[in-house]
PDB file of C-alpha atoms in Angstrom:
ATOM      1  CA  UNK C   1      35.674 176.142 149.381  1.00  0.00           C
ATOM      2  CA  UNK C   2      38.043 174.410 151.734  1.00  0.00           C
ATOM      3  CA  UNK C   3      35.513 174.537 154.103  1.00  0.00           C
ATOM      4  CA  UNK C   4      33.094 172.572 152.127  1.00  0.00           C
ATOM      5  CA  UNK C   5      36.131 169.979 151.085  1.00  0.00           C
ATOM      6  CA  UNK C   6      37.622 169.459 154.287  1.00  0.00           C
ATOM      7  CA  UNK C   7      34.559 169.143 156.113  1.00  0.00           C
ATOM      8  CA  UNK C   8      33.522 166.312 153.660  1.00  0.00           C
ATOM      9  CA  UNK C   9      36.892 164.809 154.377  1.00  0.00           C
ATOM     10  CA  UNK C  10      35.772 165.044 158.150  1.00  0.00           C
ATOM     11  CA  UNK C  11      32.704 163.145 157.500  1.00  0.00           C
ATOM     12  CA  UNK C  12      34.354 160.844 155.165  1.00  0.00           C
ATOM     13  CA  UNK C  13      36.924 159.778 158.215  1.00  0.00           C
ATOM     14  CA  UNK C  14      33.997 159.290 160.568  1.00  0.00           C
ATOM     15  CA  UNK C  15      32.566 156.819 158.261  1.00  0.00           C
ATOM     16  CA  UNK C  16      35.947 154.896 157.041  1.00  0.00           C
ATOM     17  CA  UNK C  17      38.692 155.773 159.775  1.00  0.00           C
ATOM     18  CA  UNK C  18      40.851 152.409 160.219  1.00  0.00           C
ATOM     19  CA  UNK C  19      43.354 151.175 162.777  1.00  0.00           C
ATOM     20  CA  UNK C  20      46.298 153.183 161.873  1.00  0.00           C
ATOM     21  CA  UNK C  21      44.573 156.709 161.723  1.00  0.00           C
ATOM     22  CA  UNK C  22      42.737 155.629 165.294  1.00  0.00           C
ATOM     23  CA  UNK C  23      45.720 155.598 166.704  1.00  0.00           C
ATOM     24  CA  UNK C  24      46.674 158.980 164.905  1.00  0.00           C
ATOM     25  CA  UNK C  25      43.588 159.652 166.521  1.00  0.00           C
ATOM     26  CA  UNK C  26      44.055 158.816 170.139  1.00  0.00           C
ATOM     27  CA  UNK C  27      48.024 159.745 169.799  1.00  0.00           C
ATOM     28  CA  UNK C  28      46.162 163.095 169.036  1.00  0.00           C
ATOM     29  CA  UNK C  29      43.880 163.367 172.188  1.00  0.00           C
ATOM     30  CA  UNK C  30      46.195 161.732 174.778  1.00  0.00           C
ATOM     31  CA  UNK C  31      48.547 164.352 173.698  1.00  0.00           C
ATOM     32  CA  UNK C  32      46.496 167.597 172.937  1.00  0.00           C
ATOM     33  CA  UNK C  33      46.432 168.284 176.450  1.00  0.00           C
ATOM     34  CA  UNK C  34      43.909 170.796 178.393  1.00  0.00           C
ATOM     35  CA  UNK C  35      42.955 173.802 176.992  1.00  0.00           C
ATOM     36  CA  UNK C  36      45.759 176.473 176.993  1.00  0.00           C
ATOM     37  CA  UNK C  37      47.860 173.904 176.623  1.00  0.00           C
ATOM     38  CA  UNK C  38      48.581 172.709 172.928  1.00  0.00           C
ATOM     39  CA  UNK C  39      51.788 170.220 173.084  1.00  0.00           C
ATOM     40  CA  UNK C  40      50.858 167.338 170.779  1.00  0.00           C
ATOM     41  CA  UNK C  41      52.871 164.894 172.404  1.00  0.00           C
ATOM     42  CA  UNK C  42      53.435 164.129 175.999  1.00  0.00           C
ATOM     43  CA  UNK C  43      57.153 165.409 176.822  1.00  0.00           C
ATOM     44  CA  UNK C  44      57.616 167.818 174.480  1.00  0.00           C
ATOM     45  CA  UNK C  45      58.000 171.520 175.528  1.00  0.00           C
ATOM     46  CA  UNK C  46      54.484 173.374 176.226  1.00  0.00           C
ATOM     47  CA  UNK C  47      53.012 176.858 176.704  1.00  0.00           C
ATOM     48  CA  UNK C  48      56.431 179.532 176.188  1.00  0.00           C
ATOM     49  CA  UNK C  49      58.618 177.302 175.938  1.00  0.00           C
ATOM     50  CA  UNK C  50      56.811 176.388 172.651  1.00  0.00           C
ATOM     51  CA  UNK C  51      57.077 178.605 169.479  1.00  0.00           C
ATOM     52  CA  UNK C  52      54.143 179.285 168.079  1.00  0.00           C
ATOM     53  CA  UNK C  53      54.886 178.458 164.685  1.00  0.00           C
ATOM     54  CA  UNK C  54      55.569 175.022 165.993  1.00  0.00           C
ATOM     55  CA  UNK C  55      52.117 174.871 167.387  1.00  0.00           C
ATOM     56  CA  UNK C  56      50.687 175.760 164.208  1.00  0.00           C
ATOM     57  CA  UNK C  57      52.897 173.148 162.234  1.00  0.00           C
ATOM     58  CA  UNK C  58      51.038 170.591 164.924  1.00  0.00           C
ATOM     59  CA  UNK C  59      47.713 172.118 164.275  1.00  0.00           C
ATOM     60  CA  UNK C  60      48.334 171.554 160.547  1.00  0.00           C
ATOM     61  CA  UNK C  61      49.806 167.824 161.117  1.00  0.00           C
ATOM     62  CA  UNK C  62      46.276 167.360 162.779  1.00  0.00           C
ATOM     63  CA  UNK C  63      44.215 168.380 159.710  1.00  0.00           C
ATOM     64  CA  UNK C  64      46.521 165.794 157.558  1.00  0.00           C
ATOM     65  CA  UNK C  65      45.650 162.996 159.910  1.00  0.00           C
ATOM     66  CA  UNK C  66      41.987 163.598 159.343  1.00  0.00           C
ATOM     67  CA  UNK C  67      42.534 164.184 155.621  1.00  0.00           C
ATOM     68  CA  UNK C  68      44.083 161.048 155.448  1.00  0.00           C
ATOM     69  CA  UNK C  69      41.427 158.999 157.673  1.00  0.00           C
ATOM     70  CA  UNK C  70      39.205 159.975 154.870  1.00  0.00           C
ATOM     71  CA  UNK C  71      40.929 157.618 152.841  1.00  0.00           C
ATOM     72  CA  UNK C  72      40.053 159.497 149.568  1.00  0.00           C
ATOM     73  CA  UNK C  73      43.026 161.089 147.455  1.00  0.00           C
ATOM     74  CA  UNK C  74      40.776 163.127 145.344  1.00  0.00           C
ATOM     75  CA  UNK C  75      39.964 164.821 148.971  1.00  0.00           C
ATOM     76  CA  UNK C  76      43.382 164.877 149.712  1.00  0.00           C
ATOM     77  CA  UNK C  77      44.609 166.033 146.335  1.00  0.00           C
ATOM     78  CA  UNK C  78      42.171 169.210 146.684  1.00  0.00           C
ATOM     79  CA  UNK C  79      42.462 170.302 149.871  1.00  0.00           C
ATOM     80  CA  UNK C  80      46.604 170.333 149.026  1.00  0.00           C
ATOM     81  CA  UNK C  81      46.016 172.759 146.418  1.00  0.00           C
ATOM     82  CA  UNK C  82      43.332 174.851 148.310  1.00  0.00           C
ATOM     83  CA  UNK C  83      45.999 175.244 151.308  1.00  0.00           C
ATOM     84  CA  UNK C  84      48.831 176.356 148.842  1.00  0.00           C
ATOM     85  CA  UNK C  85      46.806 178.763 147.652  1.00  0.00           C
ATOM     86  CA  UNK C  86      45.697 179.887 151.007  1.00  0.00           C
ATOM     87  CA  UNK C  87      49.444 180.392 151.876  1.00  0.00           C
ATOM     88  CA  UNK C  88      49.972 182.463 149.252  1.00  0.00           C
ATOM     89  CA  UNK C  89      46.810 184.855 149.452  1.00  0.00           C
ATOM     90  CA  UNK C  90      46.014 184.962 153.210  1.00  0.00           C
ATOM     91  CA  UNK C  91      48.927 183.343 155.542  1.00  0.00           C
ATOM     92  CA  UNK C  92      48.779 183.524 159.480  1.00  0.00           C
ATOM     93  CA  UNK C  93      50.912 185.363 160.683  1.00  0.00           C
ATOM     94  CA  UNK C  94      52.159 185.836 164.639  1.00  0.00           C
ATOM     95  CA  UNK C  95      48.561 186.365 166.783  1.00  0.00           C
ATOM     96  CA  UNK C  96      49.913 189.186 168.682  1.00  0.00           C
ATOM     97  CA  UNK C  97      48.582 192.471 167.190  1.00  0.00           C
ATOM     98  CA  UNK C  98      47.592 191.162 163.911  1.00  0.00           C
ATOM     99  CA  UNK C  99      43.291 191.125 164.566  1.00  0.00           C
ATOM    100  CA  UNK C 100      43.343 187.313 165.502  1.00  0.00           C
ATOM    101  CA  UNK C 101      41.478 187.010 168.827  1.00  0.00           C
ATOM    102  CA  UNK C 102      41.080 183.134 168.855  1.00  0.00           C
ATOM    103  CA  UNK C 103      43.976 182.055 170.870  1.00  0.00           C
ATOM    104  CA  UNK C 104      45.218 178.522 169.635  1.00  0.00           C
ATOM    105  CA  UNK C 105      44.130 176.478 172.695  1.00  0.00           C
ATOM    106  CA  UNK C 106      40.583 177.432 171.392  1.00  0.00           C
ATOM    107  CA  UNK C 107      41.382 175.428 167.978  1.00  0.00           C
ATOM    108  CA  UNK C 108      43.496 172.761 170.099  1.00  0.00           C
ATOM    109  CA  UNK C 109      39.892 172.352 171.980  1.00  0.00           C
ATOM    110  CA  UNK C 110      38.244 172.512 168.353  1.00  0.00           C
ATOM    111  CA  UNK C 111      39.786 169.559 166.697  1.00  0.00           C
ATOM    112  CA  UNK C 112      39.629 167.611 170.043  1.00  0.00           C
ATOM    113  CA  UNK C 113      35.643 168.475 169.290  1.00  0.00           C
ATOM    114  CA  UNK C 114      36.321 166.868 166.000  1.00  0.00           C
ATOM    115  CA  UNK C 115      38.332 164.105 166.863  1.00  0.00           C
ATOM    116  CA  UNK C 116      35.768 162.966 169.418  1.00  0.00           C
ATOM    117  CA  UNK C 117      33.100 163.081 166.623  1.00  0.00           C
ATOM    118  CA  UNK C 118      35.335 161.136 164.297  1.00  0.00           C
ATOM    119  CA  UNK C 119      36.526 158.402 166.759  1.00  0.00           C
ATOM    120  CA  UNK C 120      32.530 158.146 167.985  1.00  0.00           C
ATOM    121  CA  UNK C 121      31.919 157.780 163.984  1.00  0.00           C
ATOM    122  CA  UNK C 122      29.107 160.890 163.979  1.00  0.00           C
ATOM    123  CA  UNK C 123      30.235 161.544 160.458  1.00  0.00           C
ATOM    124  CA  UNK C 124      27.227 164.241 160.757  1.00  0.00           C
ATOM    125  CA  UNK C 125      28.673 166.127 164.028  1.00  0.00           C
ATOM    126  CA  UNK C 126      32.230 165.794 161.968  1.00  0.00           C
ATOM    127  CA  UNK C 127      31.088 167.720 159.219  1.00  0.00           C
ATOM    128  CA  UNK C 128      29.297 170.365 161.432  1.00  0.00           C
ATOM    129  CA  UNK C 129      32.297 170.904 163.364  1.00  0.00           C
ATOM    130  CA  UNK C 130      34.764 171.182 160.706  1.00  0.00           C
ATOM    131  CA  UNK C 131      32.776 173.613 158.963  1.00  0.00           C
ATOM    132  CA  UNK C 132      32.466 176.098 162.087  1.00  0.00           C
ATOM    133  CA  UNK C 133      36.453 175.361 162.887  1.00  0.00           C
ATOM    134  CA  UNK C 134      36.834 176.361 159.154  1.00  0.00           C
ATOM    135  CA  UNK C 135      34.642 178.902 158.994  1.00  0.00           C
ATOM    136  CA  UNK C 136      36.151 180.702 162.450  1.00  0.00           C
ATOM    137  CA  UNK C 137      39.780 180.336 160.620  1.00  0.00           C
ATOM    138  CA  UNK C 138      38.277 182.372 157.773  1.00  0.00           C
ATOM    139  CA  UNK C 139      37.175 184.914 159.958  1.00  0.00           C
ATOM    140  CA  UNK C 140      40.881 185.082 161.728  1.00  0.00           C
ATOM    141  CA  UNK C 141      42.335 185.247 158.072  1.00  0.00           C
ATOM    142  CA  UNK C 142      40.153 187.967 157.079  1.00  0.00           C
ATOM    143  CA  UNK C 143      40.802 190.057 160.468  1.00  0.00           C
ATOM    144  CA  UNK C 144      44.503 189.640 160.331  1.00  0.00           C
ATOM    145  CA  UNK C 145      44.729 190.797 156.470  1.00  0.00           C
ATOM    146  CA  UNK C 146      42.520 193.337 157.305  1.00  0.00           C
ATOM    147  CA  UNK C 147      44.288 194.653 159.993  1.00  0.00           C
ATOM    148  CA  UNK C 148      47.830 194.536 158.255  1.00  0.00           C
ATOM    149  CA  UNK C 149      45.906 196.906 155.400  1.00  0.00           C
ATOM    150  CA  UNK C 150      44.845 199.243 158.299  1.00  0.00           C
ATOM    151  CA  UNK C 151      48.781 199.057 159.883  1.00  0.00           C
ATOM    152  CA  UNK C 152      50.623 199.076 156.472  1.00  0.00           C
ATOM    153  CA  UNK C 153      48.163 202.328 154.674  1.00  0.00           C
ATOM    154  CA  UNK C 154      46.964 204.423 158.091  1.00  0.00           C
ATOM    155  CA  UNK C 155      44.097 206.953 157.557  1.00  0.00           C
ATOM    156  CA  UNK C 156      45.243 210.551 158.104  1.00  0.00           C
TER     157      UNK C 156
END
């Protein structure tokens, strides 16, 4: 379901995105970096000297931005409640060892994707994008809850 919201919300910010969330925008891509490389901001600590809960606190700012660029609280509204229910039912946890094989310079290069199509108002290519970023986080979410059940209950 979030994946059908948010990717809306995508498209939605391709179409209405103003000055302010541009900049968000550009902030975003001037600062994302290369791939392997996911400091949001020029300056600030990258690669192990970066936590990785930080880097997922960025990654999370990111989908707010684009939320927001949609300019549509009903959008914004649902996709709060969706993500506090994720939380509660499937949270990340650390990568290492947990069944998560997408490292997070792969979704740093994924909303870059997005971004691009956003800024270059291909509300269309938005959509599509989000929904494969979206759908690839499901995946991770499933693996790492189903390898915690395989850790926490081993078969004898």
């Amino acid at each position: 379901m979030r994946a059908v919201v948010e990717s809306s919300a995508a498209a939605a910010a391709a179409r209405k995105y103003g000055d302010v969330d541009l900049a968000h925008f550009e902030r975003y891509l001037r600062g994302a970096g290369p791939a392997g490389d996911p400091s949001p901001v020029p300056g600030e600590p990258v690669g192990e000297e970066r936590s990785e809960e930080l880097t997922r606190a960025d990654l999370n700012s990111w989908h707010e931005v684009v939320r927001n660029a949609a300019h549509n609280r009903t959008l914004v509204d649902v996709l709060a409640r969706l993500d506090a229910q994720i939380r509660v039912s499937a949270p990340w946890t650390l990568l290492s060892g947990t069944g998560d094989a997408r490292p997070l310079a792969s979704r740093v290069n994924e909303h870059m994707d997005i971004t691009r199509a956003i800024m270059d108002r291909d509300a269309s290519s938005a959509r599509a994008l989000m929904q494969q970023h979206l759908d690839r986080d499901q995946e991770a979410r499933i693996g790492q809850l189903v390898g915690a059940g395989r850790r926490a209950h081993p078969v004898i």
